Coordinates of C-alpha atoms and ligand atoms in Angstrom, one line a residue:
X543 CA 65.2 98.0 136.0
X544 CA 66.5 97.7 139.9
X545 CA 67.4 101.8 141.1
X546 CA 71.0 101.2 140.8
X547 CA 71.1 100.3 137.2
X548 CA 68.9 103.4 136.6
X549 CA 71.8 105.6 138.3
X550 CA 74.2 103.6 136.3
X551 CA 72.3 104.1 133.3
X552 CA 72.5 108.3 134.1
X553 CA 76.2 108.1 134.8
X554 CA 76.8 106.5 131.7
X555 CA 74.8 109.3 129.6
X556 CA 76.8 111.8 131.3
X557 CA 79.6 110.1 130.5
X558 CA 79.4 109.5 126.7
X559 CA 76.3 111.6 126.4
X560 CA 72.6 110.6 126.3
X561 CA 72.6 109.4 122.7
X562 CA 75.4 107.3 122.8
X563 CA 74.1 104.8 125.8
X564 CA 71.2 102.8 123.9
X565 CA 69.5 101.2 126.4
X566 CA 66.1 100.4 124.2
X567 CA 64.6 99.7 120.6
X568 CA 66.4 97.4 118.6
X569 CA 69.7 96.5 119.7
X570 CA 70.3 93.5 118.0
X571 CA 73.2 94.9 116.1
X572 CA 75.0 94.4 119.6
X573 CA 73.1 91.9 121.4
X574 CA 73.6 89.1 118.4
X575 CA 76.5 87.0 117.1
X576 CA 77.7 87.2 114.2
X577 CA 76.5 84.0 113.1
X578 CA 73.2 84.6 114.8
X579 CA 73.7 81.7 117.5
X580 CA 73.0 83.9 120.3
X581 CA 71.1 86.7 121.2
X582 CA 71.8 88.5 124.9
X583 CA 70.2 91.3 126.2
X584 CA 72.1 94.2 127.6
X585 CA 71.5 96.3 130.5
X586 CA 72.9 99.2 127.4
X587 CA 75.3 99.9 125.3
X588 CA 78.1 102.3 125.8
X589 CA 79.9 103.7 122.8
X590 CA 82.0 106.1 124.7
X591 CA 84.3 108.4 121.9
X592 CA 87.8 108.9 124.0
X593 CA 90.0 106.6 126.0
X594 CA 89.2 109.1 128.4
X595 CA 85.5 108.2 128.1
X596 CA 86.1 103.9 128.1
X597 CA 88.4 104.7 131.5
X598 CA 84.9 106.4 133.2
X599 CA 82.8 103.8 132.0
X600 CA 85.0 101.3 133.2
X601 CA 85.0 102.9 136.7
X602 CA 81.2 103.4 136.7
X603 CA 80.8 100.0 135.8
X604 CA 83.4 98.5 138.5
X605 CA 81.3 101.1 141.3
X606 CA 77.5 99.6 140.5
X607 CA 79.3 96.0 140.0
X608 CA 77.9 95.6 136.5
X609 CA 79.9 93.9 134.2
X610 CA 81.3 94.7 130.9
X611 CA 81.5 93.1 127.5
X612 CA 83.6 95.0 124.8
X613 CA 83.0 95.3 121.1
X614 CA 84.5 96.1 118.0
X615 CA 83.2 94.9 114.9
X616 CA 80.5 92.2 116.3
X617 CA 82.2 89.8 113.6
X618 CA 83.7 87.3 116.2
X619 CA 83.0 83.3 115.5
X620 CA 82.9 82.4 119.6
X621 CA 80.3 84.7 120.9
X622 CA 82.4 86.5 122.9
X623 CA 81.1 90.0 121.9
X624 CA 77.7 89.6 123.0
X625 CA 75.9 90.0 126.3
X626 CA 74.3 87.3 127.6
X627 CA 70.7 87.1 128.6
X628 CA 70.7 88.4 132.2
X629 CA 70.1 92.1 131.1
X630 CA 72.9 93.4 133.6
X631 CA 75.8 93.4 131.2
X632 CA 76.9 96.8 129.9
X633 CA 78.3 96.5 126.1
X634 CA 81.4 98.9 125.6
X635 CA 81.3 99.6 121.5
X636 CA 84.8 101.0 120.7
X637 CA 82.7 101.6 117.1
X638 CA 83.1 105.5 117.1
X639 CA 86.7 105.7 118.0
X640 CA 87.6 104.5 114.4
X641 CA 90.3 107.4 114.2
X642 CA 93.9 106.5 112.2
X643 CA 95.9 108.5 114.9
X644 CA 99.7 108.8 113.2
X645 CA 101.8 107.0 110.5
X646 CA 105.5 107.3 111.0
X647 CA 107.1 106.5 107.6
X648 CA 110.7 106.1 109.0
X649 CA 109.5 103.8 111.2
X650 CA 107.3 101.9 109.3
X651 CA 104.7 102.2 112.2
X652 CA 101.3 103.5 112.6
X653 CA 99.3 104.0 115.4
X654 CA 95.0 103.7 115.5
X655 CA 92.2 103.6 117.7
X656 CA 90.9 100.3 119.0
X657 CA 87.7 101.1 116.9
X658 CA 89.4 101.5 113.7
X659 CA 87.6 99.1 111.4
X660 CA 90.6 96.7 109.1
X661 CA 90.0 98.2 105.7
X662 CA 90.3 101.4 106.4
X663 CA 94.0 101.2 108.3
X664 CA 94.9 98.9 105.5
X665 CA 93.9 101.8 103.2
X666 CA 95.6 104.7 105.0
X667 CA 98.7 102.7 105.1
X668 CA 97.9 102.1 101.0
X669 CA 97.7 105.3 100.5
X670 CA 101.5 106.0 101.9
X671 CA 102.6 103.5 100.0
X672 CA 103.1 100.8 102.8
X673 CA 101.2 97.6 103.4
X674 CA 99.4 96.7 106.9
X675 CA 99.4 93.0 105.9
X676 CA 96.7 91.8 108.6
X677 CA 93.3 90.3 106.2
X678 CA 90.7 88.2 106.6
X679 CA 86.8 88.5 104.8
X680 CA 85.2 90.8 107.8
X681 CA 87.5 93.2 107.0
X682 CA 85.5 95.3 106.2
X683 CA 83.9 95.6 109.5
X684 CA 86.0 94.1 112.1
X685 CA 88.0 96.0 114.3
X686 CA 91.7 96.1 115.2
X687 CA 91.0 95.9 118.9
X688 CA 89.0 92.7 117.9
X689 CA 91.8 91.7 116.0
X690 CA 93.8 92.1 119.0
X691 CA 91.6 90.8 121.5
X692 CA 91.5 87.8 119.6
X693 CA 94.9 87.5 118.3
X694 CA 92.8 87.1 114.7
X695 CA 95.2 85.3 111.5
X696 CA 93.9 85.8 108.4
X697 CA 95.4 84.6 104.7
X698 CA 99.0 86.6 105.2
X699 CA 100.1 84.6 108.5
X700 CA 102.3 82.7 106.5
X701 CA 104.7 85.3 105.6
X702 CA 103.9 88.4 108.0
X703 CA 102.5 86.2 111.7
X704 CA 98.9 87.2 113.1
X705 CA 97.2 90.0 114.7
X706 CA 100.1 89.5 117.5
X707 CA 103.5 90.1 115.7
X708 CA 101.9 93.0 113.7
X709 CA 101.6 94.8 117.1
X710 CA 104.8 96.9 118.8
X711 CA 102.4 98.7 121.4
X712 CA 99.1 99.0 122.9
X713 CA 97.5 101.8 125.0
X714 CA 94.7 99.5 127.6
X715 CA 92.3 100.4 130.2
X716 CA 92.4 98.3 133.3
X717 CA 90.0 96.9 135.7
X718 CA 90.5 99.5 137.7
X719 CA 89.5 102.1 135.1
X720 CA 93.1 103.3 134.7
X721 CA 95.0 104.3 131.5
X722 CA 98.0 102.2 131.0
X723 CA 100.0 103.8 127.9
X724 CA 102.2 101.8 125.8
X725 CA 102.1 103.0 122.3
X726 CA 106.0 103.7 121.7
X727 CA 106.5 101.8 119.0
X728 CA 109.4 99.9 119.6
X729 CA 110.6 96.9 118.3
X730 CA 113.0 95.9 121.1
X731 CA 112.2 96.9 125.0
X732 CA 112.9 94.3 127.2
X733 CA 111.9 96.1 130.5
X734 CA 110.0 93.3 131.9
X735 CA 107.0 91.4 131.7
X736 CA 105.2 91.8 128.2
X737 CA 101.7 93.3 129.3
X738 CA 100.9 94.5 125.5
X739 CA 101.1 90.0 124.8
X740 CA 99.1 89.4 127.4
X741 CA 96.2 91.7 126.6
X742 CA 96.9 90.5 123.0
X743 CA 94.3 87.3 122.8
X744 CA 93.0 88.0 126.2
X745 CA 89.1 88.1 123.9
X746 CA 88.3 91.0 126.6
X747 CA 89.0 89.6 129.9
X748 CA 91.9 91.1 131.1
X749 CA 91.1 94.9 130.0
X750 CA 90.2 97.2 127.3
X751 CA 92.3 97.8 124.1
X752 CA 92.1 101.4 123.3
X753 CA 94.5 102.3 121.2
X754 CA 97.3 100.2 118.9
X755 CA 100.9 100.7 117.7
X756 CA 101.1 98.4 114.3
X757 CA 103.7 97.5 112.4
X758 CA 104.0 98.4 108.5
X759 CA 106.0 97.0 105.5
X760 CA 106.8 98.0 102.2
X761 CA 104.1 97.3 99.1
X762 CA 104.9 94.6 97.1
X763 CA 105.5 95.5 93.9
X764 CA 103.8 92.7 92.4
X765 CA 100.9 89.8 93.7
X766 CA 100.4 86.9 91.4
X767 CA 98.0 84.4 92.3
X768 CA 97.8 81.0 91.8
X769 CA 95.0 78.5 91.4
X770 CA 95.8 74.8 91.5
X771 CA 94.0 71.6 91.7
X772 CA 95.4 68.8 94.0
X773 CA 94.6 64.9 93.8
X774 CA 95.2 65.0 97.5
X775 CA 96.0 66.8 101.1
X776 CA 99.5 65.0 101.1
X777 CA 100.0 66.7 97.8
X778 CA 98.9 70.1 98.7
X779 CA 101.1 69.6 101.5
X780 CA 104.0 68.7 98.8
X781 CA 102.8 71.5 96.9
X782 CA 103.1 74.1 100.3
X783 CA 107.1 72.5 100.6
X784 CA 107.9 73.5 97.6
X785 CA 106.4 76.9 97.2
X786 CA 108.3 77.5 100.1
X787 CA 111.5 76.3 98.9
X788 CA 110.9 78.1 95.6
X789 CA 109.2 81.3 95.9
X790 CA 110.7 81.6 99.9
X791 CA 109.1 84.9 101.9
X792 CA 107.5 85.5 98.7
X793 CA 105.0 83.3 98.9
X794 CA 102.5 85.4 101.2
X795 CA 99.4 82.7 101.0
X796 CA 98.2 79.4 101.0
X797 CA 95.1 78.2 101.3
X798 CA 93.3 74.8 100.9
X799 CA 90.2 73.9 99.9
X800 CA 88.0 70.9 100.1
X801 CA 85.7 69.7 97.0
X802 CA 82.8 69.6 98.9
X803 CA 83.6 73.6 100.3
X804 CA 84.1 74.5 96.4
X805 CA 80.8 72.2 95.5
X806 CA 78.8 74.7 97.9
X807 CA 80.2 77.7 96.6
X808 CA 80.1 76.8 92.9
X809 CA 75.6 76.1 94.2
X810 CA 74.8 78.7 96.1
X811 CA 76.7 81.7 94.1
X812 CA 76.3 80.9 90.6
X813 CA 78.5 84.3 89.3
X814 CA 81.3 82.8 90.8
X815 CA 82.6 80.5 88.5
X816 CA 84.8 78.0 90.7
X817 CA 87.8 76.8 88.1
X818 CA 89.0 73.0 88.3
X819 CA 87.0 71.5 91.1
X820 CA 85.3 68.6 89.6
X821 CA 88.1 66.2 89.2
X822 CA 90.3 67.0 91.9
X823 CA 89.8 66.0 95.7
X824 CA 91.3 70.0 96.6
X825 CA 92.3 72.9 95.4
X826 CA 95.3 75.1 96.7
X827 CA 95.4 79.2 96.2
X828 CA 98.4 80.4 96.3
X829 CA 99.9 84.2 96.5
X830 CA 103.1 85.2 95.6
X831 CA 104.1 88.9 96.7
X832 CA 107.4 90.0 95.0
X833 CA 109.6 92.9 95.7
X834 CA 111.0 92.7 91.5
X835 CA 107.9 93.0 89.1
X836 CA 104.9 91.6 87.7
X837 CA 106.8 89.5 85.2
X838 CA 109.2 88.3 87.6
X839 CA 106.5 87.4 89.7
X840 CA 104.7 85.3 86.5
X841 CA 108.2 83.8 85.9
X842 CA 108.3 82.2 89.3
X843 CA 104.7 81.2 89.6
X844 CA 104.7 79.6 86.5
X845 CA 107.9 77.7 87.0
X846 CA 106.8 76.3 90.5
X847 CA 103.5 74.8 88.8
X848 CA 105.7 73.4 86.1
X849 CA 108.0 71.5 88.3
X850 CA 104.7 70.5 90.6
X851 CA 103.0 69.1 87.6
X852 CA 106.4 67.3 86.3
X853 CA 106.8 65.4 89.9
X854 CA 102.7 64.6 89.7
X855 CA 102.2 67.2 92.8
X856 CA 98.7 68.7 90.7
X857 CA 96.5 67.7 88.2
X858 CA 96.2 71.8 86.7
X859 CA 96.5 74.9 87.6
X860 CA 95.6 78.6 86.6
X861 CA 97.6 81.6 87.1
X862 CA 95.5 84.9 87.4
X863 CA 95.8 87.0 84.4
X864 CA 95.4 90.5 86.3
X865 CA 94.1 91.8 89.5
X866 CA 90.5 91.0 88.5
X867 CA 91.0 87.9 88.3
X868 CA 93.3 87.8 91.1
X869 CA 90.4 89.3 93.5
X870 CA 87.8 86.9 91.7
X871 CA 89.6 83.8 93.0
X872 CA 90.0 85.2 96.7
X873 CA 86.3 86.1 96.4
X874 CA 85.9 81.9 96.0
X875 CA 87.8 81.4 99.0
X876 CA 85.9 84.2 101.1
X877 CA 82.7 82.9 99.5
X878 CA 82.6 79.4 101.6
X879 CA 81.6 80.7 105.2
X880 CA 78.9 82.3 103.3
X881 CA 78.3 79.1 101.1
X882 CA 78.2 77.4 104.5
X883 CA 75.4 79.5 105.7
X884 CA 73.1 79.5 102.4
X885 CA 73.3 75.5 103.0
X886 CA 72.1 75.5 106.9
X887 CA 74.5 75.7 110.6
X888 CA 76.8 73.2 110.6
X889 CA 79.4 72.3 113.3
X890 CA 82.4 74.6 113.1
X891 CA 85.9 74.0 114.2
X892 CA 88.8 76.4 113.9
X893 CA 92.1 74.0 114.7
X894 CA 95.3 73.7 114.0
X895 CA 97.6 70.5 113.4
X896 CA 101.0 70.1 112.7
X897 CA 101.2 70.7 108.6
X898 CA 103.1 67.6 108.6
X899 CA 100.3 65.6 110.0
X900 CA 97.0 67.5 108.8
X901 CA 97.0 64.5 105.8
X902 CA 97.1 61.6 108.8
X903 CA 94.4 63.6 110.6
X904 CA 92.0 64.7 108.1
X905 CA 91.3 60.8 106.6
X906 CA 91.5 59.8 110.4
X907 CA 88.9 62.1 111.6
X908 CA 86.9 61.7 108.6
X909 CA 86.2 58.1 108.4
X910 CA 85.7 58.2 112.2
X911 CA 82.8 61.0 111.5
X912 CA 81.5 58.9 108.3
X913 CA 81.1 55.6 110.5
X914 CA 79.6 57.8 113.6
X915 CA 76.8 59.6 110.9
X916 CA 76.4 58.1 108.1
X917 CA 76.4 60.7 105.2
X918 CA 77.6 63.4 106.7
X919 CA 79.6 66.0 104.6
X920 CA 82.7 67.8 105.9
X921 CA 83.7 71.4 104.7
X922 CA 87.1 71.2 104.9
X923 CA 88.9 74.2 104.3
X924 CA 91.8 76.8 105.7
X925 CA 95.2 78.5 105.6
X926 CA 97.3 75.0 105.2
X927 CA 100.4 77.2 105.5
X928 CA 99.7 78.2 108.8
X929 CA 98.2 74.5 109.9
X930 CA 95.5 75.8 110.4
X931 CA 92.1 74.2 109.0
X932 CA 88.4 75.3 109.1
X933 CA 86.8 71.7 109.7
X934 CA 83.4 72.0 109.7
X935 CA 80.5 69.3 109.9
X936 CA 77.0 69.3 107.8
X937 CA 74.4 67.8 108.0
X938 CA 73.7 64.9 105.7
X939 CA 72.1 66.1 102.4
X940 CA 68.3 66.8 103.1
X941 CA 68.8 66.8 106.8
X942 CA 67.8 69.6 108.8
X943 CA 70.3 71.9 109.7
X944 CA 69.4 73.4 113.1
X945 CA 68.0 69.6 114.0
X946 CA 71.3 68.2 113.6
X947 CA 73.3 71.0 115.2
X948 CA 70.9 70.2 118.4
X949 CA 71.5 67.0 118.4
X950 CA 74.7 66.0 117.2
X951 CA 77.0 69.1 118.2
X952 CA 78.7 67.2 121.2
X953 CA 78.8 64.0 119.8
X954 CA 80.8 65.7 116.7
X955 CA 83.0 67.6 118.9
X956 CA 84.1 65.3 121.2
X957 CA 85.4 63.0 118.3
X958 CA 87.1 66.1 116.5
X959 CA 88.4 67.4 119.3
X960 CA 89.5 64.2 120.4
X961 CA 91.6 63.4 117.6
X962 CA 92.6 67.0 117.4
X963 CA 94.3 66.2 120.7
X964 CA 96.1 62.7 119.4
X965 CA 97.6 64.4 116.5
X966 CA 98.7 67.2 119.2
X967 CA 96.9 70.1 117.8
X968 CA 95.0 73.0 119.3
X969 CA 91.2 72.9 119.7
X970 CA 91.2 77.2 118.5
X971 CA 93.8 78.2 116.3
X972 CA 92.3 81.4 115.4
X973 CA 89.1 82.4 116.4
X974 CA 89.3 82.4 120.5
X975 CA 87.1 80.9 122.7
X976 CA 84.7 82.9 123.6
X977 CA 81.5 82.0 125.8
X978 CA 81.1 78.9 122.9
X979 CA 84.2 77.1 123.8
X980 CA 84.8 77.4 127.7
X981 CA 83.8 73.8 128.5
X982 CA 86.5 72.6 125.9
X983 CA 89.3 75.1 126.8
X984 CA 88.4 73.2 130.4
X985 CA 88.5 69.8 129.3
X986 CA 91.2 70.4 126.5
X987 CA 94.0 73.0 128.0
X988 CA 96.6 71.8 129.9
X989 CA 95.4 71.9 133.9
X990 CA 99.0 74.1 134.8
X991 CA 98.0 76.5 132.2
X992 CA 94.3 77.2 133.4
X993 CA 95.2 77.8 136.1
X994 CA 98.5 80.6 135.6
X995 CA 95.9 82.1 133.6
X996 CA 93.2 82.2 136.3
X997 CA 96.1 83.6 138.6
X998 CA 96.7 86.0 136.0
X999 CA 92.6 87.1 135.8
X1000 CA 92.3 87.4 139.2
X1001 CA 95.3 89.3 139.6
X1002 CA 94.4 91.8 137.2
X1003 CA 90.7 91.5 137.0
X1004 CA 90.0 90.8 140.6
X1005 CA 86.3 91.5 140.5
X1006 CA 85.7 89.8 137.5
X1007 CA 84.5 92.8 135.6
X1008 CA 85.7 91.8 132.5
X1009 CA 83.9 89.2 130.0
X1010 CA 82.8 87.3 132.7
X1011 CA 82.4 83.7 132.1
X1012 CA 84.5 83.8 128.6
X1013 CA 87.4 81.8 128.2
X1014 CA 87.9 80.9 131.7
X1015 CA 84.9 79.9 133.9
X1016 CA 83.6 82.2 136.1
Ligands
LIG1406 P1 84.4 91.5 118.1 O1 83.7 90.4 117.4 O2 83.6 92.7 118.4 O3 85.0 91.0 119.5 C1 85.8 89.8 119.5 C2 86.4 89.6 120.9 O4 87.3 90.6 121.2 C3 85.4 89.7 122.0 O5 85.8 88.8 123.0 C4 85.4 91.1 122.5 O6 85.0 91.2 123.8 C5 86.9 91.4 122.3 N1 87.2 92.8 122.0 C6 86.8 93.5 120.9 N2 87.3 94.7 120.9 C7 88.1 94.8 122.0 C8 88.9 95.8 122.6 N3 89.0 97.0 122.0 N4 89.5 95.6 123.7 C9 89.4 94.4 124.3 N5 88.7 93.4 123.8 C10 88.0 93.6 122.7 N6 89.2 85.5 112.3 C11 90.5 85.2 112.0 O7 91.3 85.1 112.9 N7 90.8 84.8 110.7 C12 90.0 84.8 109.7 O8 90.4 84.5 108.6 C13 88.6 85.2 110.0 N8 87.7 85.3 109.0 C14 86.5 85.7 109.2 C15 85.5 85.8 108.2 C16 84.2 86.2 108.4 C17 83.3 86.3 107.3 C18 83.8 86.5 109.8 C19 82.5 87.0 110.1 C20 84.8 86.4 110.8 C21 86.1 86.0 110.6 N9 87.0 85.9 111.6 C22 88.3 85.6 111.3 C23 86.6 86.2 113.0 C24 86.6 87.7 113.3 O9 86.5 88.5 112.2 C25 87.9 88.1 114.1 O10 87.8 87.4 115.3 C26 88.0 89.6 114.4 O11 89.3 89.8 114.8 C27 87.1 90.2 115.4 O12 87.1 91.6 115.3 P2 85.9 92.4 115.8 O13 86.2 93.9 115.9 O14 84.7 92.1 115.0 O15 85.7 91.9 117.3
LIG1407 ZN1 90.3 81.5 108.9

């Protein structure tokens, strides 16, 4: 370790205090992704416990020139959490300020720290009766300044928007280690330039999210859940137009899934028994949220599924008894990344198409894939009612995983993302880029685009302090 990162290293323990800046043993909790593609090592990790706190750090940091990756939850798909392996990056870990700061009933607002993992603001809002409608299956550890930083979606887009129109306010610390407060909690201020939108989705880059004003809604009185199976995409689509038409803001969810997703999940967790997937080429869940009753809710469910299965939209469907069976088909739908793993890496991609043309592009991209490698599977799942698909690549069956990640990962992404851009989609509808998707966001964004959003780095991040080399080259 060089002198100055020793005096660094001292600054921060006065800081934060000497047991919360880990500098060694086993840090892989915060040195490695998610999905274990990446391990970095850090110079230390910070885990400062007041805004106060981050704004010191952030000025140490900025006076030794060491840069500084922030962290929620760890539970981001880009690798944009991580250090990387130089050993000079300091890792901020918002984990211990977790705190639910106020709930305003009257004005369905409540306001958190950055660290405050998912679950437990959806909880606290729960227990007052209102609903935080922001979920996705790392609830239960991500953060809501990771949510933010990443702008994440979730299976609720459809009816309340993503991490971004849940969000009235933020409170940020800037490059410069200053406190910018903007937690009022309004829904209308138009007093210039939107700074809480361009922090929102900025993965880390621009500053650090400290603390959050969110926006709350009333509990449904009911959720019904629907499970039906699909001959094909065009029909699920068919199937999203009319739920909408039908159920209208009711319908809070819809989600697609592939046979060979629900083939993986059906092998590798046995418990979970996976209803309707051998004969059908998809299956749709579908959520209804209604403001009446349970039995209203039924009525409606079961009268869409009716009229799809009179105009040949599905082959069957199920409608969840009770909320046990309810949570039992969501655990299906959560269970495929983990399905994914148990089976070996395979080649992820998080995009979104227009709905209308997701039926063109799937058979498109998929028979270009099959004549490029012949036998390879494709995981294709994702919130259809937000466009948005998770299109993932295996390896043919008894191929090694890691093998054909290594060598076929370009090949594969170039053709997806290829066709991603003739069907005029997004190459990251969700997820961010990260440090995994830099060279793409180069090759793929529009060149005007990059570079307002270098002006806007360098404007506000002038020494590059932030996420360094993440979303935008360095
Ligand atoms: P981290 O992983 O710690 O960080 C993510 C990024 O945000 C990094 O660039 C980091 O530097 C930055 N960051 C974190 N905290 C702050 C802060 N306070 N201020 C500034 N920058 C910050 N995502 C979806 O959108 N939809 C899904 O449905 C979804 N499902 C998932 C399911 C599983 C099983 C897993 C593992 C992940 C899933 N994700 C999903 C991805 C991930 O959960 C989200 O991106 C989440 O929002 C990240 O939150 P986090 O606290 O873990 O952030
Ligand atoms: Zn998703």
């Amino acid at each position: 370790m060089t002198p100055q990162a020793a005096v660094l290293l001292q600054e921060l323990s006065a800081i934060c205090g000497a047991a919360h800046v880990l500098s060694q043993g086993d840090l892989s909790a915060w040195e490695a992704d998610w999905r274990k593609r990446k391990r970095g090592k850090a110079l230390a990790v910070a885990r400062p416990a007041s805004t106060e706190e981050v704004a010191a750090v952030v000025q140490a940091c900025a006076r030794h020139g060491a840069p500084i990756v922030t962290q929620g939850g760890n539970t981001g798909l880009v690798v944009g959490s991580t250090p990387d392996d130089s050993g000079t990056e300091v890792v901020l870990s918002l984990q211990r300020m977790n705190r639910v700061l106020a709930l305003d009933a009257a004005n369905m607002t409540v306001t958190v720290q950055a660290g405050c993992v998912l679950q437990a603001l959806q909880q606290a809002a729960l227990e007052r009766g209102l609903l935080f409608p922001l979920s996705l299956a790392a609830e239960g550890s991500c953060t809501i300044g990771g949510n933010l930083a990443t702008n994440a979606g979730g299976t609720q887009v459809l009816r309340y928007g993503n991490a971004r129109d849940l969000c009235l306010g933020l409170q940020v610390v800037n490059a410069q280690g200053q406190i910018w407060d903007g937690l009022q909690g309004l829904r209308k201020d138009n007093t210039g330039y939107d700074l809480r939108d361009l922090f929102i989705g900025s993965e880390g880059t621009l500053g650090v999210i400290t603390a959050a004003t969110l926006k709350l809604y009333p509990q449904p009185a009911a959720q019904m859940t629907a499970w039906a199976a699909v001959p094909t995409l065009e029909q699920a689509v068919a199937l999203l137009g009319l739920a909408q038409s039908r159920l209208g803001p009711g319908l809070t969810g819809f989600e697609v899934m592939g046979q060979f997703a629900l083939r993986l999940v059906a092998r590798h967790f046995r418990h979970l028994r996976v209803p309707l997937h051998e004969h059908s080429a998809y299956c749709v869940l579908a959520e209804l949220s209604d403001a009446e009753s349970a039995e209203h809710a039924r009525q409606s469910l079961e009268q869409l599924l009716e009229l799809a299965l009179e105009k040949n939209i599905i082959d069957d469907a199920v409608v969840a008894e009770n909320q046990s069976q309810a949570r039992q088909l969501w655990h299906i739908r959560e269970a495929i990344p983990l399905a994914q793993v148990e089976e070996g890496l395979n080649i992820k991609h998080d995009i979104s198409i227009p709905i209308s043309r997701i039926p063109e592009f799937v058979s498109h991209t998929e028979a270009l894939l099959a004549r490029s490698i012949s036998g390879v599977r494709l995981v294709n799942f994702g919130h259809l009612g937000d466009g948005n698909l998770h299109f993932n690549v295996q390896a043919p069956g008894g191929q090694d995983a890691r093998h054909f990640l290594q060598t076929r990962e370009a090949q594969v992404n170039a053709l997806v993302y290829e066709s991603v851009r003739a069907f005029g989609g997004s190459i990251s509808a969700e997820h961010g880029i990260g440090a995994l998707k830099v060279d793409e966001l180069a090759h793929h964004k529009n060149p005007v685009a990059l570079q307002m959003m270098q002006a806007i780095k360098q404007a506000l991040d002038p020494l590059g302090l932030f996420n360094p080399g993440r979303v935008l080259f360095r």
